[in-house]
mmCIF file of C-alpha atoms in Angstrom:
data_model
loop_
_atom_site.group_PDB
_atom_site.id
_atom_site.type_symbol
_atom_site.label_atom_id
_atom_site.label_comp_id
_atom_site.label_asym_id
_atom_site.label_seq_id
_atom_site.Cartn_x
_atom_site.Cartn_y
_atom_site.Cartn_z
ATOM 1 C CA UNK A 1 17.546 -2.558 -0.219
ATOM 2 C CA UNK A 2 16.631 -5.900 1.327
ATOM 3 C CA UNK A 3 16.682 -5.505 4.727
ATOM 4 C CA UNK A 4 16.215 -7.911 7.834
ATOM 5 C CA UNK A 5 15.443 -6.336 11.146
ATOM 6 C CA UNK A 6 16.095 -7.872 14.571
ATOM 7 C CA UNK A 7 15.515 -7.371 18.440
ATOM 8 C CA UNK A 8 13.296 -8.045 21.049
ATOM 9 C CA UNK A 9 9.209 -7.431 20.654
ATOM 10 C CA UNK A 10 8.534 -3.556 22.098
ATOM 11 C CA UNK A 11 12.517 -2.604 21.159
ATOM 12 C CA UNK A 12 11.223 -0.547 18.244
ATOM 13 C CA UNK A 13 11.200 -2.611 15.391
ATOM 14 C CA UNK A 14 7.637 -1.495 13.614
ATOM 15 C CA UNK A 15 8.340 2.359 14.454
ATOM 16 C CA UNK A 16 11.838 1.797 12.156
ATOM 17 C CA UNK A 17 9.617 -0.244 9.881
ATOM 18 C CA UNK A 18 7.364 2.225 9.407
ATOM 19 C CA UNK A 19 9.979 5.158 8.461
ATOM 20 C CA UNK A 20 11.855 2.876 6.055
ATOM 21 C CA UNK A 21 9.100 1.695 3.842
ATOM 22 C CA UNK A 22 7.642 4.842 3.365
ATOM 23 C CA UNK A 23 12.102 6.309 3.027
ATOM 24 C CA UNK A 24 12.325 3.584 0.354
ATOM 25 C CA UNK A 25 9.390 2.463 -1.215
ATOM 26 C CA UNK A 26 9.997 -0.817 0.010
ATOM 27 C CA UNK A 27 7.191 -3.647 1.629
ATOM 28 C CA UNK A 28 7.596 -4.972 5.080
ATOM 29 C CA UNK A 29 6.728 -8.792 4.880
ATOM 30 C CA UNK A 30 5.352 -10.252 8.306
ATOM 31 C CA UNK A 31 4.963 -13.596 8.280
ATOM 32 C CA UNK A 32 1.530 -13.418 9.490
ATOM 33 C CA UNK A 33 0.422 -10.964 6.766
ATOM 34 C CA UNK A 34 2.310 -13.303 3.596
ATOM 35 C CA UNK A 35 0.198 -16.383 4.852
ATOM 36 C CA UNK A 36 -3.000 -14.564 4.737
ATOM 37 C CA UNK A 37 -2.085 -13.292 1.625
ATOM 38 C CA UNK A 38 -1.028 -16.651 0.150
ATOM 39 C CA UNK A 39 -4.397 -18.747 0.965
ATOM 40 C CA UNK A 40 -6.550 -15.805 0.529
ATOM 41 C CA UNK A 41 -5.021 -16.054 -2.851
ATOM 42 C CA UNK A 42 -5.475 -19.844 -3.336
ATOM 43 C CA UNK A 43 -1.663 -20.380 -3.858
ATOM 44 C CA UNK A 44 -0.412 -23.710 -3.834
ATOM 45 C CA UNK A 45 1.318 -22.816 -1.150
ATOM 46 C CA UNK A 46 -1.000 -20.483 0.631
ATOM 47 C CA UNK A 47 -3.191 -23.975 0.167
ATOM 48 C CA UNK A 48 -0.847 -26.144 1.875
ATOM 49 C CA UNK A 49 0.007 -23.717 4.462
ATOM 50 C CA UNK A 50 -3.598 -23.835 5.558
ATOM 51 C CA UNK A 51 -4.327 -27.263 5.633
ATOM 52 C CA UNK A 52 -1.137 -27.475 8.302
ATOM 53 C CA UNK A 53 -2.839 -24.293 10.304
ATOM 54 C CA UNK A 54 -6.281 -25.809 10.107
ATOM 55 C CA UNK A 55 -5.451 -29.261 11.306
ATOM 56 C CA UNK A 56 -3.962 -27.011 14.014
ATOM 57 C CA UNK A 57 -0.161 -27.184 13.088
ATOM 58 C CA UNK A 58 2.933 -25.332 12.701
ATOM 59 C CA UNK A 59 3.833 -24.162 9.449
ATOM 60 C CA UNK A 60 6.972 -25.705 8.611
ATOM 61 C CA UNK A 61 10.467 -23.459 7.670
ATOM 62 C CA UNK A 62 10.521 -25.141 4.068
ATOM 63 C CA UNK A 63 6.776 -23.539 3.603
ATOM 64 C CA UNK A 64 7.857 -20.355 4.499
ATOM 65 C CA UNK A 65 10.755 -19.823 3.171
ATOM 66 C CA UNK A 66 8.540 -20.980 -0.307
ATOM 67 C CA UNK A 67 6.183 -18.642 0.785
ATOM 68 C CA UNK A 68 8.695 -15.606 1.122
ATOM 69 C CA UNK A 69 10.833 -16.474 -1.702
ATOM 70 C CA UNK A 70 7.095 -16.516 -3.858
ATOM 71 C CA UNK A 71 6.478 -13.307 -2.019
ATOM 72 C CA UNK A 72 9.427 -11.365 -2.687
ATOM 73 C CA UNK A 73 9.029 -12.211 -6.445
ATOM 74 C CA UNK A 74 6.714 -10.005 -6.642
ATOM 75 C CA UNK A 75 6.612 -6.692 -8.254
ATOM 76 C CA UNK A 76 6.176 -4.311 -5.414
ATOM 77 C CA UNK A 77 9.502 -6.397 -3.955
ATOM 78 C CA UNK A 78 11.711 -4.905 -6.821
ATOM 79 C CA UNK A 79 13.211 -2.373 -5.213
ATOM 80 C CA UNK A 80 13.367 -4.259 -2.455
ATOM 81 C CA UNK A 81 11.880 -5.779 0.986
ATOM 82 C CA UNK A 82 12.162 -5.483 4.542
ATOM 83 C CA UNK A 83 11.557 -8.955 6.855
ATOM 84 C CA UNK A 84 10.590 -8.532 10.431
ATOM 85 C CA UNK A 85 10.279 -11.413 12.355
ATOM 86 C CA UNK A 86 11.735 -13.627 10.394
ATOM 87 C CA UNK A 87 13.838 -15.875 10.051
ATOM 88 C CA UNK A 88 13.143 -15.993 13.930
ATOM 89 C CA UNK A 89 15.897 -19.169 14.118
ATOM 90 C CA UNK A 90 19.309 -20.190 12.599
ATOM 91 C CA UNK A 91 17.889 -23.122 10.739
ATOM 92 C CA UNK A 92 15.463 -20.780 9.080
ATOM 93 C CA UNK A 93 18.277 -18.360 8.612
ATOM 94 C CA UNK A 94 20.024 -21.532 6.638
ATOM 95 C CA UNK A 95 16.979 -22.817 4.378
ATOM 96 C CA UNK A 96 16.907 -18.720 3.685
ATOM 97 C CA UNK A 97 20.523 -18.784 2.263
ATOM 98 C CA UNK A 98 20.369 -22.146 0.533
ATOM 99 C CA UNK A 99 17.235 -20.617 -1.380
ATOM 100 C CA UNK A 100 19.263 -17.975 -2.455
ATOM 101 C CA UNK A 101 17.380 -15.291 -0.806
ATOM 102 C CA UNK A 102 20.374 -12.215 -0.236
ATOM 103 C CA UNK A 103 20.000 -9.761 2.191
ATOM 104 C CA UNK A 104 21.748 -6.097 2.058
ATOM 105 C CA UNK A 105 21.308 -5.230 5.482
ATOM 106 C CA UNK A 106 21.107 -6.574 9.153
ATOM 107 C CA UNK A 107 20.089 -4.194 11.402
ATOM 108 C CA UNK A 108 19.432 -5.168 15.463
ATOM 109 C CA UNK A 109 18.006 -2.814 17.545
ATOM 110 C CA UNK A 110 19.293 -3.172 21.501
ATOM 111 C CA UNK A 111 17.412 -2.548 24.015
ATOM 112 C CA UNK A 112 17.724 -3.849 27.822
ATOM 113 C CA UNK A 113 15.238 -6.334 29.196
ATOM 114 C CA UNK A 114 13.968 -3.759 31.961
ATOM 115 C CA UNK A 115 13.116 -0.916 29.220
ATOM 116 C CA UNK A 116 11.250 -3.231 27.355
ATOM 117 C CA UNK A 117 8.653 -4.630 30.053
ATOM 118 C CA UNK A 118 8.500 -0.233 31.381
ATOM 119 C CA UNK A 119 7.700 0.348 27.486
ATOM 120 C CA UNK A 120 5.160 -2.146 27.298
ATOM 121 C CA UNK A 121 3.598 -2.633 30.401
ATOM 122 C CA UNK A 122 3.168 0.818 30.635
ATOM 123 C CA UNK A 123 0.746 0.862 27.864
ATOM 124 C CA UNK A 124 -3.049 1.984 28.512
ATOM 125 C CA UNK A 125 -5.665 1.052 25.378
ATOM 126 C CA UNK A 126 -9.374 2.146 24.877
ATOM 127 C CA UNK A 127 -10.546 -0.956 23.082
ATOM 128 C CA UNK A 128 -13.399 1.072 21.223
ATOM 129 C CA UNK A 129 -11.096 3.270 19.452
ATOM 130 C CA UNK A 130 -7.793 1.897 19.546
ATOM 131 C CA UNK A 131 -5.942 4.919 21.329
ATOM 132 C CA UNK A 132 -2.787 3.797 23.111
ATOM 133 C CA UNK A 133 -1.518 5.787 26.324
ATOM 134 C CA UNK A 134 1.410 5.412 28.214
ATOM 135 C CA UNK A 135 1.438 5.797 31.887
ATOM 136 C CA UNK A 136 5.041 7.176 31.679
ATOM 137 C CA UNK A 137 5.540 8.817 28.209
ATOM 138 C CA UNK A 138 1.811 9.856 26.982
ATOM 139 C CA UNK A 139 -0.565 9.733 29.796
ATOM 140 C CA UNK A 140 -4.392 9.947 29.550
ATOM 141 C CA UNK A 141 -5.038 13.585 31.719
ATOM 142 C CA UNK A 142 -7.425 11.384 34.206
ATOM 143 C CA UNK A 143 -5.686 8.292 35.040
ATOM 144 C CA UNK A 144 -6.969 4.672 33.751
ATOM 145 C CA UNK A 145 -9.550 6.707 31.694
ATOM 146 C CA UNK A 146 -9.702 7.509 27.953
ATOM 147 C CA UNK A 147 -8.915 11.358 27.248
ATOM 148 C CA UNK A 148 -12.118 11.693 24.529
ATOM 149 C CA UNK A 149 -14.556 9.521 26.184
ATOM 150 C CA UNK A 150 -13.859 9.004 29.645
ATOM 151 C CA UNK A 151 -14.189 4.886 29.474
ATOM 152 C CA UNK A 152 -11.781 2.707 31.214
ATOM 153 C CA UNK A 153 -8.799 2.004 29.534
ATOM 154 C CA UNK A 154 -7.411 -1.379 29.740
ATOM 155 C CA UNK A 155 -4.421 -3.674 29.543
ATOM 156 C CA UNK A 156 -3.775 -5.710 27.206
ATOM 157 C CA UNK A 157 -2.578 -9.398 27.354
ATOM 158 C CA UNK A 158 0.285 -9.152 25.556
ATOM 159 C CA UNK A 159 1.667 -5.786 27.641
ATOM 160 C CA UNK A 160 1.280 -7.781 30.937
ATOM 161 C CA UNK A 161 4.911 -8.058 32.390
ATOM 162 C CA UNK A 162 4.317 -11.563 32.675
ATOM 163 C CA UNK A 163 3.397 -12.305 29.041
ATOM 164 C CA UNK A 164 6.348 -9.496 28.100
ATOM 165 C CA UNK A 165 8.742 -11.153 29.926
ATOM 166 C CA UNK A 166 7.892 -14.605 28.448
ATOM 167 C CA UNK A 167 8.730 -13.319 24.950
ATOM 168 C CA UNK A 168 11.287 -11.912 26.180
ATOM 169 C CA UNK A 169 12.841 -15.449 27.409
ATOM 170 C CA UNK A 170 11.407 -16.863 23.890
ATOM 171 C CA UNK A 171 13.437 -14.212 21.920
ATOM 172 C CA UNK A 172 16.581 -14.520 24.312
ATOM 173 C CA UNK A 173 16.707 -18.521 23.538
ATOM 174 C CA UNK A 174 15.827 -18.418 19.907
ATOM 175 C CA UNK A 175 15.766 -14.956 17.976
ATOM 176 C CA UNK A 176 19.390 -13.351 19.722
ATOM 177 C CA UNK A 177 21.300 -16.503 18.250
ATOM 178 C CA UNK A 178 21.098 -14.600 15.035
ATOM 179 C CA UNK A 179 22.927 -12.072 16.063
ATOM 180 C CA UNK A 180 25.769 -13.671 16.025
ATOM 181 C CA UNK A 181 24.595 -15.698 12.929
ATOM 182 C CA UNK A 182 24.799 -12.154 10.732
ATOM 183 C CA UNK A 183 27.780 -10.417 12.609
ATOM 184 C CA UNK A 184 29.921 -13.726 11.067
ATOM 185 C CA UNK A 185 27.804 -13.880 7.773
ATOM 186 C CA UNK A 186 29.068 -9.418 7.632
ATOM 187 C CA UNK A 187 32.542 -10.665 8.349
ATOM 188 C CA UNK A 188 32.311 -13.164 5.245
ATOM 189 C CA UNK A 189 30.811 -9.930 3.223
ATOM 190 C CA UNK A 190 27.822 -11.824 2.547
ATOM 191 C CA UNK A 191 25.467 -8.953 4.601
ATOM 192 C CA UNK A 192 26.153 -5.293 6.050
ATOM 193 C CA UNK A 193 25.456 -5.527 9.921
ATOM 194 C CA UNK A 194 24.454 -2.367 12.146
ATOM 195 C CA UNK A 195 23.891 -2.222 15.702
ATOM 196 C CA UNK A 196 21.547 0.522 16.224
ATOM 197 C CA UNK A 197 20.817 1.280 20.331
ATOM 198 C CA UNK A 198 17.294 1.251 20.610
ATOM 199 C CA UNK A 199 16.521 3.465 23.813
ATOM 200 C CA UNK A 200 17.623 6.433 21.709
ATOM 201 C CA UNK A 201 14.305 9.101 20.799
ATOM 202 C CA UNK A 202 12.984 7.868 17.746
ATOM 203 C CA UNK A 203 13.899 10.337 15.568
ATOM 204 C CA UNK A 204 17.065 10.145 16.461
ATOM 205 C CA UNK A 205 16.940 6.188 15.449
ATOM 206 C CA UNK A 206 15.146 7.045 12.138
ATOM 207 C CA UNK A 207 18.229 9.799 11.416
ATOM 208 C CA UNK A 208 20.805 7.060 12.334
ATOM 209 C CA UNK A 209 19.044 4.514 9.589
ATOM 210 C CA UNK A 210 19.258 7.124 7.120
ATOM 211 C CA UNK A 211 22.658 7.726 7.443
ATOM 212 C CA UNK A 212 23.339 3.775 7.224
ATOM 213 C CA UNK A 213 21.553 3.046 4.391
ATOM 214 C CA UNK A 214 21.974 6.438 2.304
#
């Protein structure tokens, strides 16, 4: 059960994420998270990783990929893995392949620009106690205030429409081209993709995966 999952940020990736690790008994392996892991470790890698992040650097794709294929060696990886957020481009995508790393399933949740930036900049936080709100789907009974407390809720940066609809471009011109990357790699038999519509409820989404992937 090695699973890759695509789409935009906000189109319900970590909800899914959530359901199928705990379906499966399967780790979800952020990128972030693995390089934390690696050089709080002391790995060669995890060292080299943070000498390029401390002088201020990207982390290259050959890292990572040595990185994730060290990660998913691991024994809580046996049954499997799920990878969200990466490979974020088609050259990572490549190094993935020519490292041997197979992947069961492709799964790319769709969801239109516009419901994205309503999900998202929608959202209402009290920074003490990390309650979210929604102004549309879950919101606070006074408005702009925190239901337990009565502070201010706040926005945060990245649910500003502006910052959404930067990532949003950023995805569009880099992540999306690996959509088409995996429908051809399916065709070849080399993957299983599904195209799973994202604005469905989420338990509806969660049923649909479950059906998939047995």
């Amino acid at each position: 059960m090695r699973i890759i999952l695509l789409g935009a940020p906000g189109a319900g990736k970590g909800t899914q994420a959530q359901f199928l690790m705990n379906k499966y008994g399967i780790p979800q392996i952020s990128t972030g998270d693995m390089l934390r892991a690696a050089i709080k470790e002391g790995s060669a890698l995890g060292m080299a990783a943070k000498q390029v992040m401390d002088a201020g650097q990207l982390v290259s794709d050959d890292l990572i990929i040595g990185l994730v294929k060290e990660r998913i060696s691991k024994e809580d990886c046996a049954k499997g893995f799920l990878l969200d957020g990466f490979p974020r481009t088609i050259p990572q995508a490549d190094a993935m392949k020519a490292n041997g790393v197979v992947v069961d399933h492709v799964i790319e949740f769709d969801v239109p620009d516009d419901v994205i930036v309503e999900r998202m900049s929608g959202r209402r936080v009290h920074p003490a106690s990390g309650r979210v709100y929604h102004v549309s789907y879950n919101p606070p009974k006074v408005e702009g205030k925190d239901d337990l407390t009565g502070e201010d809720l706040v926005i945060r940066e990245d649910d500003k429409e502006e910052t959404v609809r930067k990532r949003l471009g950023i995805y569009h011109e880099q992540t999306e081209l690996l959509v088409g990357y995996y429908r051809k790699e399916a065709e070849q038999g080399r993957t299983q993709y599904h195209h799973m519509v994202g604005t469905l409820p989420v338990e509806q989404v969660s049923a649909k995966l479950e059906a998939l992937l047995g």
